[in-house]
Short mmCIF file of C-alpha atoms and ligand atoms in Angstrom, two decimals:
data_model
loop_
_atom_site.label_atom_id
_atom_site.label_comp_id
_atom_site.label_asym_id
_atom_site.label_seq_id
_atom_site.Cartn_x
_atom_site.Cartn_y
_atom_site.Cartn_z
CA UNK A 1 0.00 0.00 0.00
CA UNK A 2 3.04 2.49 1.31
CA UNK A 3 4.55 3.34 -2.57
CA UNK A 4 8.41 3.18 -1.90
CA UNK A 5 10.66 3.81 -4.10
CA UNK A 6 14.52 3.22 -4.09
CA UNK A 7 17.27 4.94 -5.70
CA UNK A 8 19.30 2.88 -8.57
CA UNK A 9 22.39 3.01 -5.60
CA UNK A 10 20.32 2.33 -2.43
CA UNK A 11 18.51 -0.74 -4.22
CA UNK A 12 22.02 -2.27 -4.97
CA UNK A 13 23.47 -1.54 -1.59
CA UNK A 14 20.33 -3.08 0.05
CA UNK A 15 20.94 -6.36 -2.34
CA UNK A 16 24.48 -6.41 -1.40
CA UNK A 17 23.88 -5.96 2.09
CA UNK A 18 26.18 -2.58 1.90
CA UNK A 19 26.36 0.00 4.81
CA UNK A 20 23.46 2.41 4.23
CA UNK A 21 22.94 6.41 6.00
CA UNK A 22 19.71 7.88 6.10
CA UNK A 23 19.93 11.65 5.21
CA UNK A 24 16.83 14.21 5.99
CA UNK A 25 15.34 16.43 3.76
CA UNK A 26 14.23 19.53 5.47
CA UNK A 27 17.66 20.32 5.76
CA UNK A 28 17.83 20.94 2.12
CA UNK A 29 14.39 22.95 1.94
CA UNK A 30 13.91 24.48 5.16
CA UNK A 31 17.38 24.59 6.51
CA UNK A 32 19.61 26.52 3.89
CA UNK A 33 19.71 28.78 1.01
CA UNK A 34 19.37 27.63 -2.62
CA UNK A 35 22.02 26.58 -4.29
CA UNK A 36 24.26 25.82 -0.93
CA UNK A 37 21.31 23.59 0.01
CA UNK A 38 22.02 21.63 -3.25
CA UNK A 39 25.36 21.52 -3.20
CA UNK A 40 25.84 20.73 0.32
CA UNK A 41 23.37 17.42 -0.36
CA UNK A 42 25.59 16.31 -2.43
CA UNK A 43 28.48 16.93 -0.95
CA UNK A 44 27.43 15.37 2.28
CA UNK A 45 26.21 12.19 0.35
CA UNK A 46 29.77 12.08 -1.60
CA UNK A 47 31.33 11.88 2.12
CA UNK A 48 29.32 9.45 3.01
CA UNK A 49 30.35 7.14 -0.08
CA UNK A 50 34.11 8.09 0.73
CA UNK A 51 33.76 6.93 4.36
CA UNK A 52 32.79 3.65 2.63
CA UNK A 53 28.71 3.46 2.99
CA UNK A 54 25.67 4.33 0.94
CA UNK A 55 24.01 7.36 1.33
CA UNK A 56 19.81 7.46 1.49
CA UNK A 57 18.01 10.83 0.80
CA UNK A 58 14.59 10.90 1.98
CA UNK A 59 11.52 13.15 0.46
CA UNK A 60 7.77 12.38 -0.22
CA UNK A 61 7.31 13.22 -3.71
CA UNK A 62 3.61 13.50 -5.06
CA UNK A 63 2.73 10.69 -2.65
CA UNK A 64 5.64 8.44 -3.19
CA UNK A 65 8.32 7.75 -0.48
CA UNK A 66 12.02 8.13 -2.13
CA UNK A 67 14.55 6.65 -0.32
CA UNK A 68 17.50 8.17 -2.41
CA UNK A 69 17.33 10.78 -4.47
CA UNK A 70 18.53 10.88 -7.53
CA UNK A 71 20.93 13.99 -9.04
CA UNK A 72 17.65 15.46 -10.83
CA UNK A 73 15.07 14.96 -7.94
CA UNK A 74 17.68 16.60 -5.38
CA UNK A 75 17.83 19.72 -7.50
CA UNK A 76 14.28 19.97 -8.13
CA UNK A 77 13.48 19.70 -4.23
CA UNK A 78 16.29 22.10 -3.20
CA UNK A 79 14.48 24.56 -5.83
CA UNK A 80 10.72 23.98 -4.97
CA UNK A 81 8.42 26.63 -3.06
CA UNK A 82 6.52 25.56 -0.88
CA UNK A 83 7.06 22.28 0.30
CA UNK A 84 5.43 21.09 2.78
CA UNK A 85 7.62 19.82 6.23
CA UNK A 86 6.88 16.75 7.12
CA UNK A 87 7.11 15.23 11.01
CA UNK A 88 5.46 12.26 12.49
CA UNK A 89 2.08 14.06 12.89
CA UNK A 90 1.78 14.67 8.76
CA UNK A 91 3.60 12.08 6.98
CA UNK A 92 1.69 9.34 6.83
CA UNK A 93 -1.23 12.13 5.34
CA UNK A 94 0.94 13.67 2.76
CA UNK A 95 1.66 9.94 1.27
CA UNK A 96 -2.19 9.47 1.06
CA UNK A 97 -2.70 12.25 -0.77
CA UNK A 98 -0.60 11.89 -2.72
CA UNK A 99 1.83 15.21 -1.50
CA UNK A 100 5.11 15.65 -1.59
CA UNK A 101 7.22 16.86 1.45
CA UNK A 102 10.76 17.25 3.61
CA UNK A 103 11.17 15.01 5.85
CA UNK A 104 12.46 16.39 9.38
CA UNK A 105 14.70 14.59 11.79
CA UNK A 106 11.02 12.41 13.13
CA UNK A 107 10.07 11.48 9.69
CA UNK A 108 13.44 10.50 8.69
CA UNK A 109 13.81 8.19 11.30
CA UNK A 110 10.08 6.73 10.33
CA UNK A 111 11.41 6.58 6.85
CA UNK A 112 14.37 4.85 7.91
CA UNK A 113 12.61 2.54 9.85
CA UNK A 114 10.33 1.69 6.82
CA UNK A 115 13.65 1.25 4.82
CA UNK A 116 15.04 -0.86 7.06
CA UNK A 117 18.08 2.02 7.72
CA UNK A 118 19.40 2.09 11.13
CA UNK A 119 22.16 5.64 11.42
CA UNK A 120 21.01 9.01 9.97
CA UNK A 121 23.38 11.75 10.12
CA UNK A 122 21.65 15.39 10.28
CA UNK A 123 23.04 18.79 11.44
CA UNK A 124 21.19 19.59 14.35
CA UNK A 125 18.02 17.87 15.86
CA UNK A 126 14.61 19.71 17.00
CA UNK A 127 14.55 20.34 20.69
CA UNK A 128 12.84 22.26 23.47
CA UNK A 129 12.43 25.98 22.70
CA UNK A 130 13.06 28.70 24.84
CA UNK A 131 10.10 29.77 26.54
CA UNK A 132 8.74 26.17 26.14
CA UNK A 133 7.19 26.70 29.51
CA UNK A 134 4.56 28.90 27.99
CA UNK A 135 4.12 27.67 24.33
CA UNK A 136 4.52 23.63 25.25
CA UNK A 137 6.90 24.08 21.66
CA UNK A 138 8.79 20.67 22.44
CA UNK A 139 10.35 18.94 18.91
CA UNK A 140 8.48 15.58 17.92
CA UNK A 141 12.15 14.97 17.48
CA UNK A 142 12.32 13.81 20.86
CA UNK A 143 9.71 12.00 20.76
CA UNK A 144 10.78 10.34 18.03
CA UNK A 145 14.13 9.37 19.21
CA UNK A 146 12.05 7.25 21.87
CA UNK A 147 10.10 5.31 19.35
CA UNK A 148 12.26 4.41 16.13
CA UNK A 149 15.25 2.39 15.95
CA UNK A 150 17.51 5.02 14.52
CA UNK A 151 21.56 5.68 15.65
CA UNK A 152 20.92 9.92 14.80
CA UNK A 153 24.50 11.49 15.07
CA UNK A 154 23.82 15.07 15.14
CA UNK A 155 26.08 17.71 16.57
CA UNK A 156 23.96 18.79 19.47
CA UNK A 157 21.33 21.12 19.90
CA UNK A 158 21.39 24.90 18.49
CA UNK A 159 21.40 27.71 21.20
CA UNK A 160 18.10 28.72 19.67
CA UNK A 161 16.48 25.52 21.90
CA UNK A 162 16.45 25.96 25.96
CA UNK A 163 19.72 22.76 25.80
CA UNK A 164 19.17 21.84 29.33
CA UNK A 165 15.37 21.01 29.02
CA UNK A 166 16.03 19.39 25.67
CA UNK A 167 18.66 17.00 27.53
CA UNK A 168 15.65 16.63 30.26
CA UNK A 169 13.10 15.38 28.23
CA UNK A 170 15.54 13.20 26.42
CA UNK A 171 16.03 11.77 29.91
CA UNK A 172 12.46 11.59 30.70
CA UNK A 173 12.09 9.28 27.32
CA UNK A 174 14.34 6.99 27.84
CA UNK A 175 17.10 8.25 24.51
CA UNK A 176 20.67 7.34 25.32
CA UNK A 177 22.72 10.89 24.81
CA UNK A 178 25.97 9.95 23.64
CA UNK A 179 28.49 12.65 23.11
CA UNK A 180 31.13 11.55 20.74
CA UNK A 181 35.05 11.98 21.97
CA UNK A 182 34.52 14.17 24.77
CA UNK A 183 32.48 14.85 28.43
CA UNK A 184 30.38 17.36 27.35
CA UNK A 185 27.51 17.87 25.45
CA UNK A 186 28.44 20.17 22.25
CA UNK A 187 26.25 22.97 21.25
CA UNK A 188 26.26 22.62 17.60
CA UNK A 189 28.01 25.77 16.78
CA UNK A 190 30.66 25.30 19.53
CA UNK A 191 32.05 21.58 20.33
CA UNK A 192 31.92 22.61 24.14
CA UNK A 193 28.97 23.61 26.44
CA UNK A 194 28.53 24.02 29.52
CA UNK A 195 26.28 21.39 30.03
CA UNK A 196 27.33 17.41 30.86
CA UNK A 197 26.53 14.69 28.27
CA UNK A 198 24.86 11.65 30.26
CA UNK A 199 27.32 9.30 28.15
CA UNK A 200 30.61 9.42 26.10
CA UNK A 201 31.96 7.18 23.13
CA UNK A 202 35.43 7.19 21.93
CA UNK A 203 34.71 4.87 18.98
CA UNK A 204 32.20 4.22 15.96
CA UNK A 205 32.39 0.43 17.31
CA UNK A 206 30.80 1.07 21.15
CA UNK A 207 28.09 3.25 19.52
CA UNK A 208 27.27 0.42 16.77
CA UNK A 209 27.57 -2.21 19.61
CA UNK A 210 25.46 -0.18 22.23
CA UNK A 211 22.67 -0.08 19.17
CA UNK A 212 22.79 -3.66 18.65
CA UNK A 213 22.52 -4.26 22.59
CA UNK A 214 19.22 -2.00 22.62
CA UNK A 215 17.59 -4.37 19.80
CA UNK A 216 18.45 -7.48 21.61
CA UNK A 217 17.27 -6.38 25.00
CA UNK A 218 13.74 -5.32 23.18
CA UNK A 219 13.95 -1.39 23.71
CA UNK A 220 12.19 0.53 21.21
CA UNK A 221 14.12 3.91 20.32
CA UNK A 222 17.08 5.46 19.18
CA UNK A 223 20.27 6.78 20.31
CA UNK A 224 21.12 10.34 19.92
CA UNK A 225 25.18 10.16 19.42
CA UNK A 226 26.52 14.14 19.95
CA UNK A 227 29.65 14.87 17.53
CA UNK A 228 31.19 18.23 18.38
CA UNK A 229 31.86 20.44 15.21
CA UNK A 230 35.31 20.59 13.47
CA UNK A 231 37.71 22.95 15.97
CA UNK A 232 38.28 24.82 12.71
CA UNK A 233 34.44 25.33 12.07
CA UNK A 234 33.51 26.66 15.67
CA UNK A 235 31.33 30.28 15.93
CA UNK A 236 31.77 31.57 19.79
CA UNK A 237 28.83 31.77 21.78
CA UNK A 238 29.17 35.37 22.37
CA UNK A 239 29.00 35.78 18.84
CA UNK A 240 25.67 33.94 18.42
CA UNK A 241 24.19 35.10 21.31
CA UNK A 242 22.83 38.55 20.62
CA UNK A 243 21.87 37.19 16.98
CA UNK A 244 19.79 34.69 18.37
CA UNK A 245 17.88 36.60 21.04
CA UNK A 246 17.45 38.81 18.24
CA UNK A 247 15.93 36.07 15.92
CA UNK A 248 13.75 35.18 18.88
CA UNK A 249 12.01 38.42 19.47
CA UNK A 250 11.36 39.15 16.13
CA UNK A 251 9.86 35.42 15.76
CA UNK A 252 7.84 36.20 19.36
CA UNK A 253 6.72 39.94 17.71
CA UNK A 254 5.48 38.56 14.42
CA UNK A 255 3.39 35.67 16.25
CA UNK A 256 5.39 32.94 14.47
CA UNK A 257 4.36 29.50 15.89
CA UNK A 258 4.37 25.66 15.67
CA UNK A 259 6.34 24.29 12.49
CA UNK A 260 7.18 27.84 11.17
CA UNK A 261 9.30 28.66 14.71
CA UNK A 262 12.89 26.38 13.49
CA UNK A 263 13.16 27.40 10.16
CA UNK A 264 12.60 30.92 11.02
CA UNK A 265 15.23 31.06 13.10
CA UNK A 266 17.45 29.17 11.13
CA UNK A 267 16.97 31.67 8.03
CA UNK A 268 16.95 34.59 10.54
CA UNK A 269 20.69 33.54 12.02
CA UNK A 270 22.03 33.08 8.52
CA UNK A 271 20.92 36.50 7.28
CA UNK A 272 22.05 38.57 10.16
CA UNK A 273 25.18 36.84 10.53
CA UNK A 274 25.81 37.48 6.62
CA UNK A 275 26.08 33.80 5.99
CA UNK A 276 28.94 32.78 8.77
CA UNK A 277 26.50 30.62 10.43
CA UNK A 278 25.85 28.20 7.04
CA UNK A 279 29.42 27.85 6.63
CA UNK A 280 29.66 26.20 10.65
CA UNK A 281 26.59 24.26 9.64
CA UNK A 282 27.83 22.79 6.17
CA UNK A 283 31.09 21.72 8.33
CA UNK A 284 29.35 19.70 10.77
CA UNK A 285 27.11 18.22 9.07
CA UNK A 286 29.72 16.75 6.40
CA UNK A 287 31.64 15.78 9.90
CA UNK A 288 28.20 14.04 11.01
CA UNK A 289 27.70 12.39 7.81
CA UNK A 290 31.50 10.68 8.14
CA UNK A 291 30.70 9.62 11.65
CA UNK A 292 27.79 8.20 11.01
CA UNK A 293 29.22 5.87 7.81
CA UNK A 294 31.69 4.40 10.00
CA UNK A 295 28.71 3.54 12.69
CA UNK A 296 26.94 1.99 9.80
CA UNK A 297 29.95 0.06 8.80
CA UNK A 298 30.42 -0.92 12.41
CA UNK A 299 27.11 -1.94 12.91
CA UNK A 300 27.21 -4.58 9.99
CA UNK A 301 29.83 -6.28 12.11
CA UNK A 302 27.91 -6.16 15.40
CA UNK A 303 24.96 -7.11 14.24
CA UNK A 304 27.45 -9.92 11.80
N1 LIG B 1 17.77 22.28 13.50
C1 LIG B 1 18.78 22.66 12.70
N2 LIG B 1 18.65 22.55 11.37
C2 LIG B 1 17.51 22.02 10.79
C3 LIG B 1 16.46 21.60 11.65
C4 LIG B 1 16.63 21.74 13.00
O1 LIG B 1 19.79 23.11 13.20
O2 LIG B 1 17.42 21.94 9.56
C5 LIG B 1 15.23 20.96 11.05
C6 LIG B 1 15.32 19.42 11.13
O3 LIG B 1 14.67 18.87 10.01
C7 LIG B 1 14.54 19.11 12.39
C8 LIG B 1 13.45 20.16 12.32
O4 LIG B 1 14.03 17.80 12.44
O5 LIG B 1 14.09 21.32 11.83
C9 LIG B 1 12.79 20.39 13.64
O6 LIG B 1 11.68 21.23 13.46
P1 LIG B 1 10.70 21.49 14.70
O7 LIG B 1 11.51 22.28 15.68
O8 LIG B 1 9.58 22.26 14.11
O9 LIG B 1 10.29 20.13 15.22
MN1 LIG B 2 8.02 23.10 17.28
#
């Protein structure tokens, strides 16, 4: 009934048993400017490819579920107005009727899932907002993480989310937090923060294995695996700071709300930082997408 459809490269990795990475799509339509959006998709899957796995591009495209997008279709979604962003709440309604949408970090993972993909590398996940005490605006990201058996290597939250609820709630669900190589949690535009990650991994191997373990003790969910950004990459806080408080009042003065709150934000830090921020971003997520081939790789044997 679900229409999948395969890329020519994820079908042949699937028959050869190949590591596969799951790769969002809101990223590309929500998350940056066209053409970087573009260009950084394909970048990021070319990484994944030279860290020795296969790299799977989700969209919904006029009802059809792609799992890999080819050259043409990636260009065509990184150009398109209007497309609809897709979480756990709309997906399965935008394949009925035959729409086409992004998929965020939540319908990624249900995607993967479907797919039978087990790591995703992203940039940053959805989290608890600031001010989430008044407008309840928690990710279905979290949620998510809880429910589908995804490895998500992101590189932290974004200092646009309240970080120490977001770590809360991924408590209160049960997520593993693992921050790659290091104690603390990074904050996606610096590796550091200020804030302790609940666990630490010094290898691609001990987050495959820890996966695996979750499966055979029967525990629905995810693991959230933390990679700090590139040293080279890294924006200071200060500098961010005053840009996104900015972002944030003019998002609370112009009423914006539920699934228009992230990507305004996101646009509204690129423009007033004159583009700095996209270059941090296209850094770490090229560093996410490496990390998360070798889990994939890793998890072949573990699961071997
Ligand atoms: N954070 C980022 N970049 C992104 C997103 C979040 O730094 O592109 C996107 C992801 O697709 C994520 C979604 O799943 O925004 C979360 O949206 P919301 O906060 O509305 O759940
Ligand atoms: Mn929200």
């Amino acid at each position: 009934m679900i229409d999948i459809r395969y890329s020519a490269e994820v079908q042949a990795a699937k028959a050869a048993g190949h590591a596969l990475v799951a790769l969002e799509s809101t990223i590309i339509t929500h998350g940056m400017p066209y053409p970087q959006n573009v260009e950084v998709a394909a970048q990021v899957e070319q990484d994944i490819r030279d860290a020795g796995a296969v790299p799977a591009t989700m969209a919904v495209m006029n009802g059809t579920l792609h799992v890999g997008l080819e050259a043409e279709q990636l260009q065509s979604l990184g150009q398109a107005k209007g497309v609809a962003k897709l979480s756990r709440a709309d997906f399965a309604a935008c394949l009925a009727t035959g729409g086409t949408g992004a998929t965020t970090v939540a319908a990624t993972m249900i995607a993967a899932r479907l797919a039978g993909i087990e790591v995703f590398a992203t940039g940053g996940i959805g989290g608890v907002h600031k001010g989430a005490e008044t407008t309840f605006d928690i990710s279905a990201d979290l949620m998510e993480l809880a429910q589908s058996p995804v490895t998500v290597v992101a590189a932290g939250a974004k200092a646009i989310l309240d970080v120490a609820k977001t770590l809360e709630v991924l408590e209160t669900q049960g997520v593993p937090v693992i921050a790659f190589g290091q104690d603390s949690f990074p904050a996606f535009w610096s590796a550091q923060s200020d804030l302790a990650a609940p666990l630490r991994m010094d290898s691609p191997s001990d987050i495959a294995k820890a996966h695996a373990m979750r499966q055979a003790i029967g525990l629905p969910g995810g693991q959230l695996i933390a990679n700090p950004i590139p040293a080279e990459a890294e924006i200071a806080s200060e500098v961010l700071a005053p840009v996104i408080a900015q972002a944030q009042a003019e998002a609370d003065a112009q009423g914006v709300t539920g699934k228009g709150v992230t990507p305004f934000l996101l646009q509204r830090i690129f423009e007033l930082t004159n583009g700095k921020s996209l270059e941090a971003n296209i850094a770490l997520v090229r560093n996410n997408a490496r990390l998360a081939a070798q889990i994939a790789r890793e998890l072949i044997v573990a699961q071997g």
